[in-house]
PDB file of C-alpha atoms in Angstrom:
ATOM      1  CA  MET E 366       8.997   7.670  -2.871  1.00 43.00           C
ATOM      2  CA  GLU E 367      10.673  10.766  -4.264  1.00 46.00           C
ATOM      3  CA  LYS E 368      13.815  11.913  -2.495  1.00 50.00           C
ATOM      4  CA  ARG E 369      13.199  14.564   0.153  1.00 53.00           C
ATOM      5  CA  ARG E 370      14.016  18.065  -1.024  1.00 60.00           C
ATOM      6  CA  GLU E 371      16.913  19.249   1.096  1.00 70.00           C
ATOM      7  CA  VAL E 372      16.611  22.470   3.081  1.00 77.00           C
ATOM      8  CA  GLN E 373      20.180  23.504   3.785  1.00 76.00           C
ATOM      9  CA  SER E 374      21.422  24.376   7.268  1.00 80.00           C
ATOM     10  CA  SER E 375      24.847  25.418   8.520  1.00 82.00           C
ATOM     11  CA  VAL E 376      24.072  23.770  11.887  1.00 82.00           C
ATOM     12  CA  LYS E 377      25.134  20.115  12.150  1.00 86.00           C
ATOM     13  CA  ASP E 378      23.235  19.169  15.321  1.00 83.00           C
ATOM     14  CA  GLU E 379      20.143  17.438  13.877  1.00 85.00           C
ATOM     15  CA  ARG E 380      18.147  17.673  17.108  1.00 88.00           C
ATOM     16  CA  LEU E 381      18.796  21.412  17.332  1.00 90.00           C
ATOM     17  CA  VAL E 382      17.867  21.847  13.658  1.00 87.00           C
ATOM     18  CA  GLU E 383      14.587  19.998  14.255  1.00 87.00           C
ATOM     19  CA  MET E 384      13.795  22.097  17.339  1.00 90.00           C
ATOM     20  CA  ARG E 385      14.554  25.420  15.643  1.00 90.00           C
ATOM     21  CA  ARG E 386      12.572  24.483  12.565  1.00 89.00           C
ATOM     22  CA  ASP E 387       9.609  23.518  14.726  1.00 90.00           C
ATOM     23  CA  GLN E 388       9.757  27.040  16.180  1.00 91.00           C
ATOM     24  CA  MET E 389       9.958  28.519  12.692  1.00 90.00           C
ATOM     25  CA  ILE E 390       6.986  26.514  11.464  1.00 89.00           C
ATOM     26  CA  LYS E 391       4.805  27.668  14.371  1.00 91.00           C
ATOM     27  CA  GLY E 392       5.856  31.286  13.946  1.00 91.00           C
ATOM     28  CA  ALA E 393       5.542  31.253  10.167  1.00 91.00           C
ATOM     29  CA  VAL E 394       2.121  29.583  10.125  1.00 91.00           C
ATOM     30  CA  ALA E 395       0.701  32.274  12.408  1.00 91.00           C
ATOM     31  CA  LEU E 396       2.105  35.006  10.144  1.00 92.00           C
ATOM     32  CA  PHE E 397       1.221  33.366   6.830  1.00 90.00           C
ATOM     33  CA  LYS E 398      -2.340  32.853   8.037  1.00 88.00           C
ATOM     34  CA  GLN E 399      -2.618  36.489   9.091  1.00 89.00           C
ATOM     35  CA  LYS E 400      -0.655  38.266   6.355  1.00 90.00           C
ATOM     36  CA  GLY E 401      -0.008  35.774   3.591  1.00 89.00           C
ATOM     37  CA  PHE E 402       3.324  34.434   2.373  1.00 88.00           C
ATOM     38  CA  HIS E 403       4.391  37.367   0.213  1.00 88.00           C
ATOM     39  CA  ARG E 404       3.624  40.056   2.809  1.00 91.00           C
ATOM     40  CA  THR E 405       5.509  38.229   5.569  1.00 92.00           C
ATOM     41  CA  THR E 406       9.227  38.967   5.915  1.00 93.00           C
ATOM     42  CA  THR E 407      11.918  36.623   7.162  1.00 92.00           C
ATOM     43  CA  ARG E 408      12.661  39.131   9.914  1.00 93.00           C
ATOM     44  CA  GLU E 409       9.063  38.829  11.128  1.00 94.00           C
ATOM     45  CA  ILE E 410       9.319  35.034  11.047  1.00 93.00           C
ATOM     46  CA  ALA E 411      12.490  35.184  13.128  1.00 93.00           C
ATOM     47  CA  ARG E 412      10.894  37.523  15.673  1.00 93.00           C
ATOM     48  CA  GLU E 413       7.728  35.414  15.897  1.00 93.00           C
ATOM     49  CA  SER E 414       9.897  32.304  16.322  1.00 91.00           C
ATOM     50  CA  GLY E 415      11.838  33.844  19.184  1.00 92.00           C
ATOM     51  CA  PHE E 416      15.277  34.378  17.707  1.00 90.00           C
ATOM     52  CA  SER E 417      17.312  36.758  15.535  1.00 92.00           C
ATOM     53  CA  ILE E 418      17.334  36.998  11.764  1.00 92.00           C
ATOM     54  CA  GLY E 419      20.945  35.821  11.828  1.00 92.00           C
ATOM     55  CA  THR E 420      19.978  32.692  13.729  1.00 90.00           C
ATOM     56  CA  LEU E 421      17.116  32.027  11.301  1.00 90.00           C
ATOM     57  CA  TYR E 422      19.534  31.999   8.351  1.00 91.00           C
ATOM     58  CA  GLU E 423      21.608  29.326  10.064  1.00 90.00           C
ATOM     59  CA  TYR E 424      18.677  26.917   9.556  1.00 89.00           C
ATOM     60  CA  ILE E 425      17.197  27.988   6.207  1.00 87.00           C
ATOM     61  CA  ARG E 426      18.391  29.866   3.131  1.00 87.00           C
ATOM     62  CA  ALA E 427      15.178  31.572   1.984  1.00 85.00           C
ATOM     63  CA  LYS E 428      11.648  32.344   3.140  1.00 86.00           C
ATOM     64  CA  GLU E 429      10.300  29.709   0.757  1.00 85.00           C
ATOM     65  CA  ASP E 430      12.146  27.067   2.769  1.00 87.00           C
ATOM     66  CA  VAL E 431       9.854  27.752   5.736  1.00 85.00           C
ATOM     67  CA  LEU E 432       6.742  27.281   3.614  1.00 83.00           C
ATOM     68  CA  TYR E 433       8.210  24.100   2.231  1.00 83.00           C
ATOM     69  CA  LEU E 434       8.854  22.801   5.753  1.00 86.00           C
ATOM     70  CA  VAL E 435       5.237  23.581   6.695  1.00 83.00           C
ATOM     71  CA  CYS E 436       3.966  21.527   3.766  1.00 79.00           C
ATOM     72  CA  ASP E 437       6.420  18.739   4.479  1.00 82.00           C
ATOM     73  CA  ARG E 438       5.448  18.497   8.144  1.00 83.00           C
ATOM     74  CA  ILE E 439       1.754  17.926   7.421  1.00 82.00           C
ATOM     75  CA  TYR E 440       2.378  14.964   5.164  1.00 80.00           C
ATOM     76  CA  ASP E 441       5.043  13.512   7.414  1.00 84.00           C
ATOM     77  CA  GLU E 442       2.524  13.501  10.265  1.00 84.00           C
ATOM     78  CA  VAL E 443      -0.188  11.821   8.192  1.00 82.00           C
ATOM     79  CA  ARG E 444       2.312   9.258   6.939  1.00 82.00           C
ATOM     80  CA  ALA E 445       3.484   8.533  10.473  1.00 84.00           C
ATOM     81  CA  GLN E 446      -0.085   7.956  11.667  1.00 81.00           C
ATOM     82  CA  LEU E 447      -0.974   5.617   8.808  1.00 78.00           C
ATOM     83  CA  HIS E 448       2.324   3.761   8.842  1.00 78.00           C
ATOM     84  CA  GLY E 449       1.655   2.966  12.492  1.00 76.00           C
ATOM     85  CA  MET E 450      -1.258   0.820  11.326  1.00 78.00           C
ATOM     86  CA  ASP E 451      -1.406  -2.577   9.666  1.00 79.00           C
ATOM     87  CA  LEU E 452      -2.071  -1.492   6.091  1.00 75.00           C
ATOM     88  CA  ASN E 453      -2.598  -5.122   5.050  1.00 80.00           C
ATOM     89  CA  ALA E 454      -5.294  -6.050   7.576  1.00 85.00           C
ATOM     90  CA  GLY E 455      -8.136  -5.756   5.073  1.00 89.00           C
ATOM     91  CA  THR E 456     -10.885  -5.044   7.591  1.00 91.00           C
ATOM     92  CA  ILE E 457     -13.502  -2.314   7.771  1.00 92.00           C
ATOM     93  CA  SER E 458     -12.396  -1.511  11.312  1.00 91.00           C
ATOM     94  CA  ASN E 459      -8.838  -0.934  10.078  1.00 92.00           C
ATOM     95  CA  LEU E 460     -10.060   1.312   7.268  1.00 93.00           C
ATOM     96  CA  THR E 461     -12.225   3.377   9.618  1.00 93.00           C
ATOM     97  CA  LEU E 462      -9.283   3.661  12.016  1.00 93.00           C
ATOM     98  CA  GLY E 463      -7.163   5.031   9.171  1.00 92.00           C
ATOM     99  CA  ILE E 464      -9.844   7.579   8.331  1.00 94.00           C
ATOM    100  CA  ALA E 465     -10.037   8.644  11.990  1.00 94.00           C
ATOM    101  CA  HIS E 466      -6.244   9.010  12.264  1.00 92.00           C
ATOM    102  CA  TYR E 467      -6.121  11.172   9.161  1.00 93.00           C
ATOM    103  CA  PHE E 468      -9.040  13.395  10.148  1.00 95.00           C
ATOM    104  CA  LYS E 469      -7.512  13.970  13.584  1.00 93.00           C
ATOM    105  CA  VAL E 470      -4.197  14.991  12.043  1.00 91.00           C
ATOM    106  CA  VAL E 471      -6.092  17.595   9.997  1.00 92.00           C
ATOM    107  CA  ASP E 472      -7.873  18.718  13.172  1.00 93.00           C
ATOM    108  CA  GLU E 473      -4.601  19.113  15.061  1.00 91.00           C
ATOM    109  CA  MET E 474      -2.835  20.848  12.146  1.00 89.00           C
ATOM    110  CA  GLN E 475      -5.703  22.845  10.665  1.00 89.00           C
ATOM    111  CA  ASP E 476      -3.723  26.101  10.528  1.00 89.00           C
ATOM    112  CA  GLU E 477      -0.877  24.368   8.708  1.00 87.00           C
ATOM    113  CA  VAL E 478      -3.341  22.756   6.279  1.00 87.00           C
ATOM    114  CA  LEU E 479      -4.966  26.104   5.510  1.00 86.00           C
ATOM    115  CA  VAL E 480      -1.621  27.824   4.990  1.00 86.00           C
ATOM    116  CA  MET E 481      -0.339  25.041   2.777  1.00 83.00           C
ATOM    117  CA  TYR E 482      -3.271  25.227   0.373  1.00 82.00           C
ATOM    118  CA  GLN E 483      -3.416  29.008   0.378  1.00 83.00           C
ATOM    119  CA  GLU E 484       0.288  29.518  -0.184  1.00 84.00           C
ATOM    120  CA  ALA E 485       1.605  26.371  -1.922  1.00 81.00           C
ATOM    121  CA  LYS E 486       1.428  28.291  -5.208  1.00 82.00           C
ATOM    122  CA  SER E 487       4.367  30.306  -3.879  1.00 81.00           C
ATOM    123  CA  LEU E 488       6.630  27.258  -3.839  1.00 78.00           C
ATOM    124  CA  SER E 489       9.292  27.012  -6.530  1.00 77.00           C
ATOM    125  CA  LYS E 490       8.859  24.852  -9.611  1.00 81.00           C
ATOM    126  CA  ASP E 491      11.090  22.153  -8.146  1.00 75.00           C
ATOM    127  CA  ALA E 492       9.409  22.116  -4.719  1.00 76.00           C
ATOM    128  CA  LEU E 493       5.728  22.160  -5.700  1.00 82.00           C
ATOM    129  CA  PRO E 494       5.748  18.870  -7.648  1.00 84.00           C
ATOM    130  CA  TYR E 495       7.360  17.167  -4.661  1.00 78.00           C
ATOM    131  CA  VAL E 496       4.623  18.416  -2.322  1.00 79.00           C
ATOM    132  CA  LEU E 497       1.889  17.377  -4.758  1.00 84.00           C
ATOM    133  CA  LYS E 498       3.485  13.965  -5.147  1.00 85.00           C
ATOM    134  CA  LYS E 499       3.396  13.469  -1.385  1.00 81.00           C
ATOM    135  CA  GLU E 500      -0.323  14.257  -1.418  1.00 85.00           C
ATOM    136  CA  LEU E 501      -0.815  11.496  -3.970  1.00 89.00           C
ATOM    137  CA  GLU E 502       1.166   9.176  -1.704  1.00 87.00           C
ATOM    138  CA  MET E 503      -1.299   9.875   1.104  1.00 86.00           C
ATOM    139  CA  VAL E 504      -4.178   9.018  -1.213  1.00 92.00           C
ATOM    140  CA  LYS E 505      -2.341   5.842  -2.238  1.00 92.00           C
ATOM    141  CA  MET E 506      -2.237   4.728   1.394  1.00 88.00           C
ATOM    142  CA  PHE E 507      -6.017   4.899   1.539  1.00 92.00           C
ATOM    143  CA  GLU E 508      -6.229   3.046  -1.761  1.00 94.00           C
ATOM    144  CA  THR E 509      -4.169   0.285  -0.150  1.00 92.00           C
ATOM    145  CA  LEU E 510      -6.452   0.126   2.889  1.00 92.00           C
ATOM    146  CA  ILE E 511      -9.547  -0.017   0.677  1.00 95.00           C
ATOM    147  CA  GLN E 512      -8.083  -2.538  -1.782  1.00 95.00           C
ATOM    148  CA  LYS E 513      -7.183  -4.889   1.065  1.00 94.00           C
ATOM    149  CA  CYS E 514     -10.831  -4.732   2.213  1.00 94.00           C
ATOM    150  CA  VAL E 515     -11.880  -5.676  -1.311  1.00 94.00           C
ATOM    151  CA  GLU E 516      -9.455  -8.593  -1.389  1.00 94.00           C
ATOM    152  CA  GLN E 517     -10.789  -9.850   1.949  1.00 93.00           C
ATOM    153  CA  GLY E 518     -14.400  -9.582   0.771  1.00 92.00           C
ATOM    154  CA  GLU E 519     -15.241  -6.752   3.164  1.00 92.00           C
ATOM    155  CA  LEU E 520     -16.089  -4.413   0.287  1.00 92.00           C
ATOM    156  CA  GLU E 521     -17.164  -4.961  -3.320  1.00 91.00           C
ATOM    157  CA  MET E 522     -15.613  -2.296  -5.528  1.00 92.00           C
ATOM    158  CA  GLU E 523     -13.979  -1.861  -8.921  1.00 92.00           C
ATOM    159  CA  GLU E 524     -10.503  -0.358  -9.283  1.00 93.00           C
ATOM    160  CA  LYS E 525     -11.775   3.092 -10.276  1.00 94.00           C
ATOM    161  CA  GLN E 526     -14.189   3.096  -7.327  1.00 93.00           C
ATOM    162  CA  VAL E 527     -11.314   2.291  -4.977  1.00 95.00           C
ATOM    163  CA  HIS E 528      -9.340   5.233  -6.345  1.00 95.00           C
ATOM    164  CA  LEU E 529     -12.307   7.603  -6.120  1.00 95.00           C
ATOM    165  CA  LEU E 530     -13.166   6.584  -2.549  1.00 96.00           C
ATOM    166  CA  ALA E 531      -9.553   7.191  -1.514  1.00 96.00           C
ATOM    167  CA  GLN E 532      -9.706  10.660  -3.080  1.00 96.00           C
ATOM    168  CA  ASN E 533     -13.013  11.368  -1.322  1.00 95.00           C
ATOM    169  CA  ILE E 534     -11.594  10.352   2.055  1.00 95.00           C
ATOM    170  CA  PHE E 535      -8.668  12.699   1.548  1.00 93.00           C
ATOM    171  CA  VAL E 536     -10.862  15.637   0.526  1.00 93.00           C
ATOM    172  CA  GLN E 537     -13.405  15.121   3.334  1.00 95.00           C
ATOM    173  CA  GLY E 538     -10.571  15.200   5.845  1.00 93.00           C
ATOM    174  CA  GLN E 539      -9.336  18.469   4.381  1.00 91.00           C
ATOM    175  CA  MET E 540     -12.851  19.884   4.543  1.00 93.00           C
ATOM    176  CA  TRP E 541     -12.691  19.780   8.333  1.00 93.00           C
ATOM    177  CA  GLY E 542      -9.748  22.161   8.120  1.00 87.00           C
ATOM    178  CA  PHE E 543     -11.262  24.443   5.473  1.00 87.00           C
ATOM    179  CA  ARG E 544     -14.806  24.510   6.854  1.00 90.00           C
ATOM    180  CA  ARG E 545     -14.307  23.991  10.554  1.00 86.00           C
ATOM    181  CA  TRP E 546     -15.528  27.554  11.218  1.00 87.00           C
ATOM    182  CA  ALA E 547     -18.955  26.357  10.040  1.00 92.00           C
ATOM    183  CA  LEU E 548     -18.833  22.683  11.027  1.00 93.00           C
ATOM    184  CA  HIS E 549     -17.707  22.959  14.645  1.00 89.00           C
ATOM    185  CA  HIS E 550     -21.054  24.471  15.651  1.00 91.00           C
ATOM    186  CA  ALA E 551     -22.764  21.207  14.700  1.00 94.00           C
ATOM    187  CA  TYR E 552     -20.080  18.549  15.238  1.00 95.00           C
ATOM    188  CA  THR E 553     -17.185  17.634  17.441  1.00 95.00           C
ATOM    189  CA  ILE E 554     -14.265  16.084  15.558  1.00 96.00           C
ATOM    190  CA  ASP E 555     -15.369  12.625  16.716  1.00 96.00           C
ATOM    191  CA  GLU E 556     -18.921  13.215  15.508  1.00 96.00           C
ATOM    192  CA  TYR E 557     -17.602  14.515  12.192  1.00 97.00           C
ATOM    193  CA  ILE E 558     -15.444  11.418  11.775  1.00 96.00           C
ATOM    194  CA  GLN E 559     -18.382   9.127  12.510  1.00 95.00           C
ATOM    195  CA  ARG E 560     -20.814  10.890  10.150  1.00 95.00           C
ATOM    196  CA  GLN E 561     -18.346  11.236   7.313  1.00 95.00           C
ATOM    197  CA  THR E 562     -17.270   7.611   7.614  1.00 95.00           C
ATOM    198  CA  GLU E 563     -20.902   6.533   7.397  1.00 93.00           C
ATOM    199  CA  LEU E 564     -21.451   8.724   4.331  1.00 92.00           C
ATOM    200  CA  LEU E 565     -18.253   7.565   2.656  1.00 92.00           C
ATOM    201  CA  LEU E 566     -18.942   3.862   3.129  1.00 90.00           C
ATOM    202  CA  SER E 567     -22.717   3.469   3.318  1.00 85.00           C
ATOM    203  CA  GLY E 568     -23.274   3.325  -0.438  1.00 74.00           C
ATOM    204  CA  ILE E 569     -20.683   0.610  -1.067  1.00 80.00           C
ATOM    205  CA  THR E 570     -21.816  -2.942  -1.832  1.00 59.00           C
ATOM    206  CA  GLY E 571     -20.658  -5.247   0.931  1.00 57.00           C
ATOM    207  CA  TYR E 572     -20.504  -2.577   3.619  1.00 58.00           C
ATOM    208  CA  LYS E 573     -23.060  -2.676   6.416  1.00 53.00           C
ATOM    209  CA  ALA E 574     -23.530   0.155   8.920  1.00 52.00           C
ATOM    210  CA  GLY E 575     -22.042  -0.780  12.261  1.00 52.00           C
ATOM    211  CA  ALA E 576     -19.751  -3.411  10.735  1.00 50.00           C
ATOM    212  CA  GLU E 577     -16.647  -1.527  11.829  1.00 50.00           C
ATOM    213  CA  LYS E 578     -17.883  -1.758  15.429  1.00 48.00           C
ATOM    214  CA  GLY E 579     -18.564  -5.451  15.250  1.00 48.00           C
ATOM    215  CA  GLU E 580     -22.336  -4.924  15.582  1.00 47.00           C
TER     216      GLU E 580
END
């Protein structure tokens, strides 16, 4: 995995840095969603976060750093959820669990997801490739889950189909964040997960509806 892009801080207490940056992320996301990245000032981010502009600059060096931290946090959370699973199990139930974990992360962080995709273009040339690479790493995790199912005979798929299904899973999770304003009238997050999982897997040779539930 590519080395994490360092966001410089003059504060050495890592726990305090993490806490302050959490506050910044929450404050910045609310402002970026409302006003956009370019129209939001660092002074507004500091005020929304609950501290002074001077304090803010102890933990970041530029406004872009906050946007970068927002992007970073989303993928760290998805990675943490998937790494908590057995990626080598090779079962349909494990794959559907991975899908559910990912979709629920998007549900919990929908504002961050929206801001990231709306404003990622504002990242610098050295930061944007890193963020995009992490997205590909998330897709790769789903490729691993799917490929293990193929190896165990749970699914019958070619390599390109495995890659495309992983991409579809990733995009359908994001759709809950982008289109929740329309979808939540018809589905709860659990219903959305169930329906999308059925749609994603029902056309695959070797998959039978209800298999992930042991039916």
